[in-house]
């Protein structure tokens, strides 16, 4: 999971086009390929509409899901509003060109630029894909329900993803604090059954 310090280090050291990609990953919880293919017509000034696909192929598979992500309250909105719409896609290379996918659907040029930015920022052990999990983890830490998280990230089994990959008693002590606070202050206890 990315920390706030990691995010700030990348924002300080990465070129603006890579920093924007990070912010989009962090505040949408979407896969790298889906974000790199995202076109300006998916943004209405308030929401981003993403057609998700697990496939690495540039051709969308039949299981693709559509999610509408409200970004009007996030730090991402002013960044998007400030970008001149000079390309078909929102995320572009430094030269303002859409990122090109290779035959297998991967974006090698972007991945290379991302790795350089991570190295320059001194952030290790994390990938662009971890922004998706960070988004879900941060939402969970701020008391979002699994259904709420799923409505943004599109994960089919949010609980399993969070448990398996991102949340443990060692990596998310703030969740344990939240849980204990809810236990101590909660009023929603089961009623005793009459004898």
Tab-separated table of C-alpha atoms in Angstrom:
chain	number	residue	atom	x	y	z
A	1	UNK	CA	0.000	0.000	0.000
A	2	UNK	CA	1.303	3.450	-0.901
A	3	UNK	CA	1.729	5.861	2.000
A	4	UNK	CA	1.028	9.589	1.863
A	5	UNK	CA	4.807	10.094	1.928
A	6	UNK	CA	5.190	7.835	-1.130
A	7	UNK	CA	2.516	9.784	-3.001
A	8	UNK	CA	4.088	13.125	-2.123
A	9	UNK	CA	7.579	11.930	-3.114
A	10	UNK	CA	6.299	10.805	-6.522
A	11	UNK	CA	4.397	14.058	-7.031
A	12	UNK	CA	7.606	15.996	-6.258
A	13	UNK	CA	9.999	13.908	-8.375
A	14	UNK	CA	7.921	12.532	-11.260
A	15	UNK	CA	7.222	14.422	-14.472
A	16	UNK	CA	3.678	15.880	-14.512
A	17	UNK	CA	2.319	13.289	-16.970
A	18	UNK	CA	3.462	10.431	-14.687
A	19	UNK	CA	2.254	12.199	-11.541
A	20	UNK	CA	-1.172	12.579	-13.165
A	21	UNK	CA	-1.244	8.854	-13.959
A	22	UNK	CA	-0.477	8.102	-10.310
A	23	UNK	CA	-3.250	10.399	-9.107
A	24	UNK	CA	-5.695	8.778	-11.511
A	25	UNK	CA	-4.750	5.328	-10.243
A	26	UNK	CA	-5.003	6.447	-6.636
A	27	UNK	CA	-8.357	8.227	-6.919
A	28	UNK	CA	-10.108	5.852	-9.315
A	29	UNK	CA	-8.817	2.421	-8.264
A	30	UNK	CA	-8.589	1.353	-11.904
A	31	UNK	CA	-6.127	-0.848	-13.768
A	32	UNK	CA	-3.218	0.702	-15.628
A	33	UNK	CA	-4.397	-0.378	-19.087
A	34	UNK	CA	-7.924	0.920	-18.550
A	35	UNK	CA	-6.576	4.298	-17.438
A	36	UNK	CA	-4.085	4.587	-20.294
A	37	UNK	CA	-6.888	3.897	-22.807
A	38	UNK	CA	-9.335	6.301	-21.127
A	39	UNK	CA	-10.500	8.996	-23.519
A	40	UNK	CA	-11.630	12.539	-22.790
A	41	UNK	CA	-15.233	11.703	-23.676
A	42	UNK	CA	-15.281	9.560	-20.497
A	43	UNK	CA	-15.017	12.711	-18.356
A	44	UNK	CA	-18.027	14.991	-17.952
A	45	UNK	CA	-16.462	17.452	-15.522
A	46	UNK	CA	-17.828	15.588	-12.503
A	47	UNK	CA	-17.491	11.846	-13.167
A	48	UNK	CA	-15.182	9.482	-15.007
A	49	UNK	CA	-16.866	6.584	-16.764
A	50	UNK	CA	-14.512	3.638	-17.160
A	51	UNK	CA	-15.080	0.507	-19.171
A	52	UNK	CA	-13.099	-2.050	-17.206
A	53	UNK	CA	-11.518	-5.067	-18.770
A	54	UNK	CA	-9.344	-7.720	-17.166
A	55	UNK	CA	-8.020	-8.640	-20.562
A	56	UNK	CA	-4.542	-7.455	-21.549
A	57	UNK	CA	-5.747	-7.374	-25.127
A	58	UNK	CA	-6.536	-4.001	-26.682
A	59	UNK	CA	-9.821	-5.602	-27.756
A	60	UNK	CA	-12.337	-5.419	-24.910
A	61	UNK	CA	-13.638	-8.758	-23.754
A	62	UNK	CA	-17.335	-9.454	-23.266
A	63	UNK	CA	-16.975	-9.362	-19.473
A	64	UNK	CA	-15.990	-5.684	-19.392
A	65	UNK	CA	-17.746	-3.708	-16.652
A	66	UNK	CA	-18.726	-0.047	-16.715
A	67	UNK	CA	-18.143	2.000	-13.564
A	68	UNK	CA	-18.946	5.660	-12.999
A	69	UNK	CA	-16.505	7.267	-10.588
A	70	UNK	CA	-17.451	10.568	-8.964
A	71	UNK	CA	-14.256	12.609	-8.836
A	72	UNK	CA	-15.730	16.069	-8.266
A	73	UNK	CA	-14.577	16.105	-4.606
A	74	UNK	CA	-11.114	14.633	-5.161
A	75	UNK	CA	-7.728	16.282	-5.796
A	76	UNK	CA	-7.944	14.672	-9.252
A	77	UNK	CA	-10.653	17.012	-10.591
A	78	UNK	CA	-8.590	20.230	-10.674
A	79	UNK	CA	-5.734	18.310	-12.301
A	80	UNK	CA	-8.012	17.048	-15.077
A	81	UNK	CA	-9.649	20.439	-15.543
A	82	UNK	CA	-6.248	22.086	-16.015
A	83	UNK	CA	-5.096	19.747	-18.798
A	84	UNK	CA	-5.360	21.035	-22.368
A	85	UNK	CA	-7.316	18.443	-24.317
A	86	UNK	CA	-4.764	18.009	-27.073
A	87	UNK	CA	-4.955	14.227	-27.403
A	88	UNK	CA	-7.737	11.661	-27.630
A	89	UNK	CA	-6.687	10.042	-24.343
A	90	UNK	CA	-6.455	11.723	-20.944
A	91	UNK	CA	-3.094	10.210	-20.061
A	92	UNK	CA	-0.353	10.907	-22.562
A	93	UNK	CA	3.381	10.747	-23.007
A	94	UNK	CA	5.512	13.773	-22.217
A	95	UNK	CA	5.046	14.790	-25.869
A	96	UNK	CA	1.251	14.759	-25.510
A	97	UNK	CA	0.754	11.570	-27.509
A	98	UNK	CA	-1.392	8.621	-26.360
A	99	UNK	CA	0.602	5.777	-24.814
A	100	UNK	CA	1.040	2.943	-27.287
A	101	UNK	CA	0.157	-0.614	-26.369
A	102	UNK	CA	2.293	-3.482	-27.623
A	103	UNK	CA	0.768	-6.481	-29.405
A	104	UNK	CA	0.143	-8.231	-26.089
A	105	UNK	CA	-1.744	-5.184	-24.758
A	106	UNK	CA	0.930	-4.034	-22.313
A	107	UNK	CA	2.198	-0.474	-22.214
A	108	UNK	CA	5.979	-0.948	-22.067
A	109	UNK	CA	6.798	2.737	-22.600
A	110	UNK	CA	4.589	3.773	-19.716
A	111	UNK	CA	5.940	1.016	-17.472
A	112	UNK	CA	9.499	2.138	-18.161
A	113	UNK	CA	8.635	5.785	-17.380
A	114	UNK	CA	6.787	4.708	-14.223
A	115	UNK	CA	9.780	2.704	-12.954
A	116	UNK	CA	12.116	5.667	-13.525
A	117	UNK	CA	9.776	7.966	-11.597
A	118	UNK	CA	9.514	5.488	-8.705
A	119	UNK	CA	13.303	5.188	-8.550
A	120	UNK	CA	13.733	8.976	-8.605
A	121	UNK	CA	11.208	9.289	-5.763
A	122	UNK	CA	12.931	6.573	-3.726
A	123	UNK	CA	9.768	4.455	-3.596
A	124	UNK	CA	10.477	0.716	-3.751
A	125	UNK	CA	8.491	-2.496	-3.550
A	126	UNK	CA	5.334	-1.062	-5.122
A	127	UNK	CA	3.875	-1.202	-8.624
A	128	UNK	CA	1.345	0.907	-10.482
A	129	UNK	CA	-1.145	-1.900	-9.853
A	130	UNK	CA	-0.754	-1.322	-6.120
A	131	UNK	CA	-2.466	2.060	-6.554
A	132	UNK	CA	-5.699	0.110	-7.145
A	133	UNK	CA	-5.280	-1.724	-3.855
A	134	UNK	CA	-4.206	1.464	-2.095
A	135	UNK	CA	-7.401	3.164	-3.236
A	136	UNK	CA	-9.495	0.277	-1.874
A	137	UNK	CA	-7.478	0.113	1.356
A	138	UNK	CA	-7.727	3.850	1.997
A	139	UNK	CA	-11.484	3.721	1.409
A	140	UNK	CA	-11.790	0.779	3.829
A	141	UNK	CA	-9.711	2.673	6.379
A	142	UNK	CA	-12.145	5.556	6.089
A	143	UNK	CA	-15.087	3.250	6.836
A	144	UNK	CA	-16.333	2.690	3.287
A	145	UNK	CA	-18.339	-0.498	2.997
A	146	UNK	CA	-17.337	-3.287	0.641
A	147	UNK	CA	-20.286	-2.364	-1.591
A	148	UNK	CA	-19.121	1.259	-1.716
A	149	UNK	CA	-15.563	0.234	-2.568
A	150	UNK	CA	-16.794	-2.186	-5.241
A	151	UNK	CA	-18.852	0.597	-6.859
A	152	UNK	CA	-15.591	2.490	-7.493
A	153	UNK	CA	-12.964	-0.189	-8.076
A	154	UNK	CA	-15.192	-2.827	-9.636
A	155	UNK	CA	-13.578	-5.634	-7.620
A	156	UNK	CA	-15.894	-8.642	-7.643
A	157	UNK	CA	-14.879	-9.680	-4.110
A	158	UNK	CA	-13.558	-6.648	-2.248
A	159	UNK	CA	-13.179	-8.432	1.087
A	160	UNK	CA	-11.087	-11.220	-0.379
A	161	UNK	CA	-8.865	-8.801	-2.324
A	162	UNK	CA	-8.277	-6.598	0.711
A	163	UNK	CA	-7.618	-9.548	3.016
A	164	UNK	CA	-5.318	-11.418	0.649
A	165	UNK	CA	-3.252	-8.553	-0.704
A	166	UNK	CA	-3.475	-5.369	1.299
A	167	UNK	CA	-4.779	-5.566	4.839
A	168	UNK	CA	-3.157	-7.411	7.676
A	169	UNK	CA	-2.867	-6.670	11.358
A	170	UNK	CA	0.668	-5.440	10.722
A	171	UNK	CA	-0.017	-3.283	7.659
A	172	UNK	CA	-3.208	-1.527	8.706
A	173	UNK	CA	-3.176	-0.718	12.431
A	174	UNK	CA	-5.567	2.185	11.822
A	175	UNK	CA	-8.241	-0.335	10.806
A	176	UNK	CA	-7.787	-2.157	14.108
A	177	UNK	CA	-8.100	1.190	15.912
A	178	UNK	CA	-11.306	1.973	13.987
A	179	UNK	CA	-12.727	-1.465	14.784
A	180	UNK	CA	-12.012	-1.124	18.496
A	181	UNK	CA	-13.458	2.399	18.554
A	182	UNK	CA	-16.648	1.062	16.966
A	183	UNK	CA	-16.795	-1.758	19.517
A	184	UNK	CA	-16.336	0.557	22.495
A	185	UNK	CA	-18.614	3.366	21.315
A	186	UNK	CA	-21.180	1.312	19.443
A	187	UNK	CA	-24.795	1.093	20.474
A	188	UNK	CA	-25.868	-1.500	17.962
A	189	UNK	CA	-25.462	-4.590	20.144
A	190	UNK	CA	-27.589	-7.704	19.726
A	191	UNK	CA	-30.616	-7.841	22.016
A	192	UNK	CA	-30.746	-10.544	24.648
A	193	UNK	CA	-33.262	-13.208	23.934
A	194	UNK	CA	-35.865	-13.511	26.652
A	195	UNK	CA	-35.722	-16.693	28.760
